[in-house]
Amino acid sequence: MSVAAPVRMAFPRESVRDPFFDNAKFLAITLVVSGHLIEDLRDVAVAHAAYFYVYVFHMPLFIVLSGYLSRNFTFSSGKARKLISALAVPYVVFELAYALPRLIMYGKLDISLLDPYYLTWFLMSLFLWRLSTPVWQQLRWPLVIAVALSLLSGTSDLPDELSMNRTLGLLPFYVLGLMLRPEHFARLRRRAVRVAGAVTLVAGAAVALAVHAEVKTEWIRWRHANEAIGVDDLTGSLIRLGMLAAGALLVAAFLAVTPSRRTWYSGLGMATMYAYLLHGFVVKIAERFYGDWAATSWGVAIVAVSGVGLAAVLCTPPVRRATRWAVEPRMSWAFTRLRRPA
């Protein structure tokens, strides 16, 4: 899923926003929402292929953008407070909120704030990644080290607490985002690169259609060690390295075809965290009512397209006003007053 960094802590004022990043975030969240909506329909070949394809790069995309937008993070009081109010508090709220549908539908109440459930893993991982930002910015070869840690994480049976497998496995994408500069994104907007990006995305979809049935789904979820997926560490490390490379390539291709001008959905892209955190409730309900019509190619297409509409609705001002208390809570009452330097 993302989702990218919460809006209030990631961007400057509206007057100087670059619509390119808002466009990229909205288009990416539509992939997340649509991907989750068709997840329960993967018995249909086209749904399984689409799910596999999207999951190779949709969360890496959000993570790269989150890393890029976190380049200025420090341990200063103001940044620390935003980290708590924009990630830590919403994590607790939605970890508890997602426990309720499980209780109602499955009669199971299982709350563990250290073991993220469903969508909340991203908030936990982003919190940890952002805390580590100053460290990566002082290393000489941060991306090499991040990739090494990602590969090593697959050789160990890490605990579910703190979403360790995903946090370490997807770490290279966050570090890659930290290393990017505006000129890198400017290069993606060149006409030749945009054409190459479109070709790459089409080719990636064709490859996914050809291999999706042969590749275990767990490789695109980053949740388990190599042994748990059924391969030795050498094979698993090579596969993970390939998944990192494929994800980075498709992220670059996706960003290359993203419009840089202001569009009808640019404003919606400012609030993708709302769509990310809220859509899971709709998905869990929708899965209970899928009929035989949904388990067809046309049904999958209809469900996937409905994800675009759902993402758009959840980013609209009325929804944001109604749920701001949970997604972007105002926490000034919980902090002491900032001291201005003498």
PDB file of C-alpha atoms in Angstrom, residues 76-330:
ATOM      1  CA  SER A  76      14.489  18.553  16.553  1.00  0.00           C
ATOM      2  CA  SER A  77      11.480  19.051  18.820  1.00  0.00           C
ATOM      3  CA  GLY A  78       9.150  20.208  16.044  1.00  0.00           C
ATOM      4  CA  LYS A  79       9.937  17.264  13.757  1.00  0.00           C
ATOM      5  CA  ALA A  80       9.661  14.773  16.604  1.00  0.00           C
ATOM      6  CA  ARG A  81       6.210  16.092  17.530  1.00  0.00           C
ATOM      7  CA  LYS A  82       5.015  15.779  13.942  1.00  0.00           C
ATOM      8  CA  LEU A  83       6.381  12.239  13.819  1.00  0.00           C
ATOM      9  CA  ILE A  84       4.311  11.331  16.862  1.00  0.00           C
ATOM     10  CA  SER A  85       1.099  13.068  15.772  1.00  0.00           C
ATOM     11  CA  ALA A  86       1.268  12.049  12.100  1.00  0.00           C
ATOM     12  CA  LEU A  87       2.414   8.435  12.461  1.00  0.00           C
ATOM     13  CA  ALA A  88       2.496   7.107  16.024  1.00  0.00           C
ATOM     14  CA  VAL A  89      -0.942   8.277  17.140  1.00  0.00           C
ATOM     15  CA  PRO A  90      -2.761   7.264  13.904  1.00  0.00           C
ATOM     16  CA  TYR A  91      -1.027   3.889  14.159  1.00  0.00           C
ATOM     17  CA  VAL A  92      -2.512   3.273  17.597  1.00  0.00           C
ATOM     18  CA  VAL A  93      -5.943   4.543  16.520  1.00  0.00           C
ATOM     19  CA  PHE A  94      -6.157   2.340  13.422  1.00  0.00           C
ATOM     20  CA  GLU A  95      -4.553  -0.679  15.035  1.00  0.00           C
ATOM     21  CA  LEU A  96      -7.426  -0.584  17.509  1.00  0.00           C
ATOM     22  CA  ALA A  97     -10.021   0.313  14.848  1.00  0.00           C
ATOM     23  CA  TYR A  98      -9.096  -2.613  12.585  1.00  0.00           C
ATOM     24  CA  ALA A  99      -9.462  -4.969  15.524  1.00  0.00           C
ATOM     25  CA  LEU A 100     -13.211  -4.242  15.653  1.00  0.00           C
ATOM     26  CA  PRO A 101     -14.155  -5.713  12.238  1.00  0.00           C
ATOM     27  CA  ARG A 102     -12.178  -8.832  13.144  1.00  0.00           C
ATOM     28  CA  LEU A 103     -14.200  -9.101  16.345  1.00  0.00           C
ATOM     29  CA  ILE A 104     -17.537  -8.553  14.566  1.00  0.00           C
ATOM     30  CA  MET A 105     -16.934 -10.791  11.524  1.00  0.00           C
ATOM     31  CA  TYR A 106     -14.673 -13.489  12.940  1.00  0.00           C
ATOM     32  CA  GLY A 107     -15.277 -13.312  16.678  1.00  0.00           C
ATOM     33  CA  LYS A 108     -11.576 -12.742  17.229  1.00  0.00           C
ATOM     34  CA  LEU A 109     -10.149  -9.916  19.302  1.00  0.00           C
ATOM     35  CA  ASP A 110      -6.393  -9.808  19.094  1.00  0.00           C
ATOM     36  CA  ILE A 111      -4.680  -6.504  19.823  1.00  0.00           C
ATOM     37  CA  SER A 112      -0.913  -6.135  19.806  1.00  0.00           C
ATOM     38  CA  LEU A 113       0.483  -2.674  19.303  1.00  0.00           C
ATOM     39  CA  LEU A 114       3.917  -4.099  18.489  1.00  0.00           C
ATOM     40  CA  ASP A 115       2.596  -6.510  15.855  1.00  0.00           C
ATOM     41  CA  PRO A 116       0.927  -4.406  13.120  1.00  0.00           C
ATOM     42  CA  TYR A 117      -2.260  -5.761  11.605  1.00  0.00           C
ATOM     43  CA  TYR A 118      -3.282  -5.399   7.966  1.00  0.00           C
ATOM     44  CA  LEU A 119      -2.561  -1.864   6.645  1.00  0.00           C
ATOM     45  CA  THR A 120      -0.978  -0.445   9.770  1.00  0.00           C
ATOM     46  CA  TRP A 121       2.402  -2.060   9.094  1.00  0.00           C
ATOM     47  CA  PHE A 122       3.274   0.868   6.823  1.00  0.00           C
ATOM     48  CA  LEU A 123       2.854   3.395   9.625  1.00  0.00           C
ATOM     49  CA  MET A 124       5.066   1.322  11.900  1.00  0.00           C
ATOM     50  CA  SER A 125       7.739   0.858   9.253  1.00  0.00           C
ATOM     51  CA  LEU A 126       7.654   4.490   8.155  1.00  0.00           C
ATOM     52  CA  PHE A 127       8.030   5.581  11.776  1.00  0.00           C
ATOM     53  CA  LEU A 128      11.165   3.448  12.132  1.00  0.00           C
ATOM     54  CA  TRP A 129      12.564   4.458   8.738  1.00  0.00           C
ATOM     55  CA  ARG A 130      12.111   8.129   9.473  1.00  0.00           C
ATOM     56  CA  LEU A 131      13.811   7.776  12.849  1.00  0.00           C
ATOM     57  CA  SER A 132      16.794   6.257  11.042  1.00  0.00           C
ATOM     58  CA  THR A 133      17.036   9.085   8.487  1.00  0.00           C
ATOM     59  CA  PRO A 134      19.955  10.973  10.101  1.00  0.00           C
ATOM     60  CA  VAL A 135      21.964   7.738  10.198  1.00  0.00           C
ATOM     61  CA  TRP A 136      21.595   7.003   6.482  1.00  0.00           C
ATOM     62  CA  GLN A 137      22.504  10.555   5.570  1.00  0.00           C
ATOM     63  CA  GLN A 138      25.898  10.176   7.250  1.00  0.00           C
ATOM     64  CA  LEU A 139      26.918   6.892   5.634  1.00  0.00           C
ATOM     65  CA  ARG A 140      29.155   6.797   2.568  1.00  0.00           C
ATOM     66  CA  TRP A 141      27.325   3.934   0.835  1.00  0.00           C
ATOM     67  CA  PRO A 142      23.827   3.997   2.337  1.00  0.00           C
ATOM     68  CA  LEU A 143      22.048   2.174  -0.479  1.00  0.00           C
ATOM     69  CA  VAL A 144      24.583  -0.663  -0.544  1.00  0.00           C
ATOM     70  CA  ILE A 145      24.226  -1.130   3.206  1.00  0.00           C
ATOM     71  CA  ALA A 146      20.423  -0.967   2.999  1.00  0.00           C
ATOM     72  CA  VAL A 147      20.360  -3.634   0.273  1.00  0.00           C
ATOM     73  CA  ALA A 148      22.692  -5.828   2.323  1.00  0.00           C
ATOM     74  CA  LEU A 149      20.401  -5.525   5.353  1.00  0.00           C
ATOM     75  CA  SER A 150      17.394  -6.313   3.177  1.00  0.00           C
ATOM     76  CA  LEU A 151      19.011  -9.489   1.853  1.00  0.00           C
ATOM     77  CA  LEU A 152      20.227 -10.524   5.302  1.00  0.00           C
ATOM     78  CA  SER A 153      16.743 -10.085   6.725  1.00  0.00           C
ATOM     79  CA  GLY A 154      15.587 -12.877   4.451  1.00  0.00           C
ATOM     80  CA  THR A 155      18.066 -15.296   5.994  1.00  0.00           C
ATOM     81  CA  SER A 156      16.587 -14.986   9.483  1.00  0.00           C
ATOM     82  CA  ASP A 157      13.203 -15.817  10.946  1.00  0.00           C
ATOM     83  CA  LEU A 158      12.526 -12.334  12.281  1.00  0.00           C
ATOM     84  CA  PRO A 159       9.705 -11.695  14.769  1.00  0.00           C
ATOM     85  CA  ASP A 160       6.462 -10.125  13.587  1.00  0.00           C
ATOM     86  CA  GLU A 161       6.875  -7.351  16.145  1.00  0.00           C
ATOM     87  CA  LEU A 162       7.665  -3.943  14.604  1.00  0.00           C
ATOM     88  CA  SER A 163       6.950  -5.513  11.197  1.00  0.00           C
ATOM     89  CA  MET A 164      10.636  -6.408  11.046  1.00  0.00           C
ATOM     90  CA  ASN A 165      10.563  -8.427   7.823  1.00  0.00           C
ATOM     91  CA  ARG A 166       8.907  -5.646   5.849  1.00  0.00           C
ATOM     92  CA  THR A 167      10.788  -2.862   7.625  1.00  0.00           C
ATOM     93  CA  LEU A 168      14.174  -4.338   6.722  1.00  0.00           C
ATOM     94  CA  GLY A 169      13.150  -5.976   3.459  1.00  0.00           C
ATOM     95  CA  LEU A 170      11.771  -2.768   1.928  1.00  0.00           C
ATOM     96  CA  LEU A 171      14.349  -0.492   3.547  1.00  0.00           C
ATOM     97  CA  PRO A 172      16.350   0.044   0.304  1.00  0.00           C
ATOM     98  CA  PHE A 173      13.426   1.884  -1.271  1.00  0.00           C
ATOM     99  CA  TYR A 174      13.296   4.368   1.595  1.00  0.00           C
ATOM    100  CA  VAL A 175      17.048   4.931   1.449  1.00  0.00           C
ATOM    101  CA  LEU A 176      16.827   5.328  -2.328  1.00  0.00           C
ATOM    102  CA  GLY A 177      14.249   8.062  -1.797  1.00  0.00           C
ATOM    103  CA  LEU A 178      16.581   9.807   0.653  1.00  0.00           C
ATOM    104  CA  MET A 179      19.318   9.841  -1.990  1.00  0.00           C
ATOM    105  CA  LEU A 180      17.179  11.322  -4.752  1.00  0.00           C
ATOM    106  CA  ARG A 181      17.331  15.005  -5.647  1.00  0.00           C
ATOM    107  CA  PRO A 182      14.994  17.254  -7.692  1.00  0.00           C
ATOM    108  CA  GLU A 183      17.249  16.884 -10.746  1.00  0.00           C
ATOM    109  CA  HIS A 184      16.657  13.127 -10.752  1.00  0.00           C
ATOM    110  CA  PHE A 185      12.915  13.645 -11.056  1.00  0.00           C
ATOM    111  CA  ALA A 186      13.513  16.302 -13.710  1.00  0.00           C
ATOM    112  CA  ARG A 187      15.301  13.711 -15.844  1.00  0.00           C
ATOM    113  CA  LEU A 188      12.284  11.431 -15.638  1.00  0.00           C
ATOM    114  CA  ARG A 189      10.174  14.123 -17.291  1.00  0.00           C
ATOM    115  CA  ARG A 190      12.167  14.101 -20.533  1.00  0.00           C
ATOM    116  CA  ARG A 191      10.146  12.873 -23.493  1.00  0.00           C
ATOM    117  CA  ALA A 192      12.450   9.960 -24.324  1.00  0.00           C
ATOM    118  CA  VAL A 193      12.413   8.785 -20.707  1.00  0.00           C
ATOM    119  CA  ARG A 194       8.632   9.052 -20.545  1.00  0.00           C
ATOM    120  CA  VAL A 195       8.295   6.882 -23.656  1.00  0.00           C
ATOM    121  CA  ALA A 196      10.752   4.374 -22.195  1.00  0.00           C
ATOM    122  CA  GLY A 197       8.766   4.395 -18.953  1.00  0.00           C
ATOM    123  CA  ALA A 198       5.521   3.580 -20.752  1.00  0.00           C
ATOM    124  CA  VAL A 199       7.193   0.746 -22.648  1.00  0.00           C
ATOM    125  CA  THR A 200       8.688  -0.590 -19.406  1.00  0.00           C
ATOM    126  CA  LEU A 201       5.315  -0.613 -17.650  1.00  0.00           C
ATOM    127  CA  VAL A 202       3.688  -2.479 -20.541  1.00  0.00           C
ATOM    128  CA  ALA A 203       6.567  -4.942 -20.707  1.00  0.00           C
ATOM    129  CA  GLY A 204       6.370  -5.442 -16.938  1.00  0.00           C
ATOM    130  CA  ALA A 205       2.669  -6.234 -17.189  1.00  0.00           C
ATOM    131  CA  ALA A 206       3.373  -8.768 -19.930  1.00  0.00           C
ATOM    132  CA  VAL A 207       6.072 -10.430 -17.835  1.00  0.00           C
ATOM    133  CA  ALA A 208       3.770 -10.523 -14.812  1.00  0.00           C
ATOM    134  CA  LEU A 209       1.058 -12.162 -16.912  1.00  0.00           C
ATOM    135  CA  ALA A 210       3.545 -14.801 -18.039  1.00  0.00           C
ATOM    136  CA  VAL A 211       5.166 -15.658 -14.691  1.00  0.00           C
ATOM    137  CA  HIS A 212       2.601 -14.851 -11.985  1.00  0.00           C
ATOM    138  CA  ALA A 213       1.464 -18.447 -11.624  1.00  0.00           C
ATOM    139  CA  GLU A 214       5.029 -19.673 -11.153  1.00  0.00           C
ATOM    140  CA  VAL A 215       6.186 -17.134  -8.524  1.00  0.00           C
ATOM    141  CA  LYS A 216       5.035 -17.488  -4.944  1.00  0.00           C
ATOM    142  CA  THR A 217       2.967 -14.536  -3.745  1.00  0.00           C
ATOM    143  CA  GLU A 218       5.037 -14.177  -0.568  1.00  0.00           C
ATOM    144  CA  TRP A 219       7.948 -12.754  -2.570  1.00  0.00           C
ATOM    145  CA  ILE A 220       5.966  -9.604  -3.286  1.00  0.00           C
ATOM    146  CA  ARG A 221       4.704  -9.252   0.289  1.00  0.00           C
ATOM    147  CA  TRP A 222       8.094  -9.210   2.036  1.00  0.00           C
ATOM    148  CA  ARG A 223       6.659 -10.909   5.131  1.00  0.00           C
ATOM    149  CA  HIS A 224       8.673 -14.109   5.554  1.00  0.00           C
ATOM    150  CA  ALA A 225      12.197 -15.464   5.559  1.00  0.00           C
ATOM    151  CA  ASN A 226      13.605 -17.495   2.656  1.00  0.00           C
ATOM    152  CA  GLU A 227      13.195 -20.787   4.509  1.00  0.00           C
ATOM    153  CA  ALA A 228       9.528 -20.095   5.207  1.00  0.00           C
ATOM    154  CA  ILE A 229       8.962 -19.515   1.490  1.00  0.00           C
ATOM    155  CA  GLY A 230      10.718 -22.782   0.663  1.00  0.00           C
ATOM    156  CA  VAL A 231      14.119 -21.834  -0.756  1.00  0.00           C
ATOM    157  CA  ASP A 232      17.698 -21.779   0.493  1.00  0.00           C
ATOM    158  CA  ASP A 233      19.332 -18.487   1.439  1.00  0.00           C
ATOM    159  CA  LEU A 234      21.410 -18.148  -1.748  1.00  0.00           C
ATOM    160  CA  THR A 235      18.386 -18.636  -3.996  1.00  0.00           C
ATOM    161  CA  GLY A 236      16.256 -16.443  -1.763  1.00  0.00           C
ATOM    162  CA  SER A 237      18.827 -13.638  -1.748  1.00  0.00           C
ATOM    163  CA  LEU A 238      19.034 -13.683  -5.537  1.00  0.00           C
ATOM    164  CA  ILE A 239      15.252 -13.585  -5.837  1.00  0.00           C
ATOM    165  CA  ARG A 240      15.049 -10.725  -3.329  1.00  0.00           C
ATOM    166  CA  LEU A 241      17.712  -8.813  -5.210  1.00  0.00           C
ATOM    167  CA  GLY A 242      15.718  -9.322  -8.387  1.00  0.00           C
ATOM    168  CA  MET A 243      12.543  -8.102  -6.698  1.00  0.00           C
ATOM    169  CA  LEU A 244      14.365  -4.988  -5.458  1.00  0.00           C
ATOM    170  CA  ALA A 245      15.661  -4.287  -8.966  1.00  0.00           C
ATOM    171  CA  ALA A 246      12.269  -4.921 -10.586  1.00  0.00           C
ATOM    172  CA  GLY A 247      10.551  -2.711  -8.032  1.00  0.00           C
ATOM    173  CA  ALA A 248      13.007   0.145  -8.545  1.00  0.00           C
ATOM    174  CA  LEU A 249      12.715  -0.117 -12.333  1.00  0.00           C
ATOM    175  CA  LEU A 250       8.921  -0.065 -12.288  1.00  0.00           C
ATOM    176  CA  VAL A 251       8.888   2.803  -9.773  1.00  0.00           C
ATOM    177  CA  ALA A 252      11.080   4.846 -12.125  1.00  0.00           C
ATOM    178  CA  ALA A 253       8.866   3.919 -15.078  1.00  0.00           C
ATOM    179  CA  PHE A 254       5.700   4.857 -13.187  1.00  0.00           C
ATOM    180  CA  LEU A 255       7.129   8.218 -12.149  1.00  0.00           C
ATOM    181  CA  ALA A 256       8.264   8.846 -15.722  1.00  0.00           C
ATOM    182  CA  VAL A 257       4.693   8.633 -17.052  1.00  0.00           C
ATOM    183  CA  THR A 258       3.175  10.576 -14.158  1.00  0.00           C
ATOM    184  CA  PRO A 259       1.872  13.989 -15.324  1.00  0.00           C
ATOM    185  CA  SER A 260       3.862  16.920 -14.002  1.00  0.00           C
ATOM    186  CA  ARG A 261       1.095  19.471 -14.627  1.00  0.00           C
ATOM    187  CA  ARG A 262      -1.817  20.150 -12.291  1.00  0.00           C
ATOM    188  CA  THR A 263      -4.684  17.721 -12.900  1.00  0.00           C
ATOM    189  CA  TRP A 264      -8.169  17.131 -11.506  1.00  0.00           C
ATOM    190  CA  TYR A 265      -6.721  14.699  -8.989  1.00  0.00           C
ATOM    191  CA  SER A 266      -3.727  16.745  -7.839  1.00  0.00           C
ATOM    192  CA  GLY A 267      -5.676  18.066  -4.865  1.00  0.00           C
ATOM    193  CA  LEU A 268      -6.733  14.535  -3.950  1.00  0.00           C
ATOM    194  CA  GLY A 269      -3.104  13.472  -3.994  1.00  0.00           C
ATOM    195  CA  MET A 270      -2.511  15.738  -1.015  1.00  0.00           C
ATOM    196  CA  ALA A 271      -4.539  13.386   1.181  1.00  0.00           C
ATOM    197  CA  THR A 272      -3.612   9.849   0.174  1.00  0.00           C
ATOM    198  CA  MET A 273      -3.042   8.808   3.781  1.00  0.00           C
ATOM    199  CA  TYR A 274      -6.820   9.082   4.262  1.00  0.00           C
ATOM    200  CA  ALA A 275      -7.486   6.680   1.404  1.00  0.00           C
ATOM    201  CA  TYR A 276      -4.786   4.321   2.616  1.00  0.00           C
ATOM    202  CA  LEU A 277      -5.981   4.046   6.197  1.00  0.00           C
ATOM    203  CA  LEU A 278      -9.724   4.111   5.505  1.00  0.00           C
ATOM    204  CA  HIS A 279     -10.106   1.881   2.454  1.00  0.00           C
ATOM    205  CA  GLY A 280      -9.354  -1.278   4.406  1.00  0.00           C
ATOM    206  CA  PHE A 281     -12.745  -1.095   6.125  1.00  0.00           C
ATOM    207  CA  VAL A 282     -14.510  -0.968   2.753  1.00  0.00           C
ATOM    208  CA  VAL A 283     -12.386  -3.817   1.396  1.00  0.00           C
ATOM    209  CA  LYS A 284     -13.148  -6.101   4.334  1.00  0.00           C
ATOM    210  CA  ILE A 285     -16.878  -5.465   3.934  1.00  0.00           C
ATOM    211  CA  ALA A 286     -16.849  -5.790   0.146  1.00  0.00           C
ATOM    212  CA  GLU A 287     -15.110  -9.163   0.304  1.00  0.00           C
ATOM    213  CA  ARG A 288     -18.066 -10.548   2.249  1.00  0.00           C
ATOM    214  CA  PHE A 289     -20.476  -9.717  -0.570  1.00  0.00           C
ATOM    215  CA  TYR A 290     -18.606 -10.701  -3.734  1.00  0.00           C
ATOM    216  CA  GLY A 291     -20.884 -12.862  -5.839  1.00  0.00           C
ATOM    217  CA  ASP A 292     -20.174 -15.186  -8.755  1.00  0.00           C
ATOM    218  CA  TRP A 293     -20.181 -12.171 -11.063  1.00  0.00           C
ATOM    219  CA  ALA A 294     -16.997 -10.876  -9.435  1.00  0.00           C
ATOM    220  CA  ALA A 295     -15.095 -14.109 -10.112  1.00  0.00           C
ATOM    221  CA  THR A 296     -14.915 -13.373 -13.844  1.00  0.00           C
ATOM    222  CA  SER A 297     -12.559 -11.285 -15.942  1.00  0.00           C
ATOM    223  CA  TRP A 298     -15.197  -8.582 -16.359  1.00  0.00           C
ATOM    224  CA  GLY A 299     -16.041  -8.722 -12.680  1.00  0.00           C
ATOM    225  CA  VAL A 300     -12.389  -8.257 -11.743  1.00  0.00           C
ATOM    226  CA  ALA A 301     -12.165  -5.282 -14.096  1.00  0.00           C
ATOM    227  CA  ILE A 302     -15.257  -3.682 -12.560  1.00  0.00           C
ATOM    228  CA  VAL A 303     -13.962  -4.214  -9.020  1.00  0.00           C
ATOM    229  CA  ALA A 304     -10.545  -2.824  -9.938  1.00  0.00           C
ATOM    230  CA  VAL A 305     -12.003   0.281 -11.572  1.00  0.00           C
ATOM    231  CA  SER A 306     -14.241   0.832  -8.559  1.00  0.00           C
ATOM    232  CA  GLY A 307     -11.032   1.106  -6.545  1.00  0.00           C
ATOM    233  CA  VAL A 308     -10.191   4.307  -8.393  1.00  0.00           C
ATOM    234  CA  GLY A 309     -13.514   5.824  -7.421  1.00  0.00           C
ATOM    235  CA  LEU A 310     -13.172   4.655  -3.835  1.00  0.00           C
ATOM    236  CA  ALA A 311      -9.694   6.156  -3.544  1.00  0.00           C
ATOM    237  CA  ALA A 312     -10.936   9.458  -4.940  1.00  0.00           C
ATOM    238  CA  VAL A 313     -13.896   9.618  -2.548  1.00  0.00           C
ATOM    239  CA  LEU A 314     -11.756   8.884   0.492  1.00  0.00           C
ATOM    240  CA  CYS A 315      -9.442  11.772  -0.397  1.00  0.00           C
ATOM    241  CA  THR A 316     -12.242  14.340  -0.703  1.00  0.00           C
ATOM    242  CA  PRO A 317     -12.632  17.221   1.790  1.00  0.00           C
ATOM    243  CA  PRO A 318     -15.859  15.905   3.424  1.00  0.00           C
ATOM    244  CA  VAL A 319     -14.212  12.583   4.285  1.00  0.00           C
ATOM    245  CA  ARG A 320     -11.092  14.338   5.484  1.00  0.00           C
ATOM    246  CA  ARG A 321     -13.088  16.639   7.744  1.00  0.00           C
ATOM    247  CA  ALA A 322     -14.997  13.718   9.222  1.00  0.00           C
ATOM    248  CA  THR A 323     -11.929  11.591   9.917  1.00  0.00           C
ATOM    249  CA  ARG A 324      -9.187  14.140  10.525  1.00  0.00           C
ATOM    250  CA  TRP A 325      -9.335  13.365  14.249  1.00  0.00           C
ATOM    251  CA  ALA A 326      -7.987   9.889  13.491  1.00  0.00           C
ATOM    252  CA  VAL A 327      -5.737  10.383  10.454  1.00  0.00           C
ATOM    253  CA  GLU A 328      -4.258  13.787  11.278  1.00  0.00           C
ATOM    254  CA  PRO A 329      -5.051  14.341  14.947  1.00  0.00           C
ATOM    255  CA  ARG A 330      -4.292  17.693  16.483  1.00  0.00           C
TER     256      ARG A 330
END
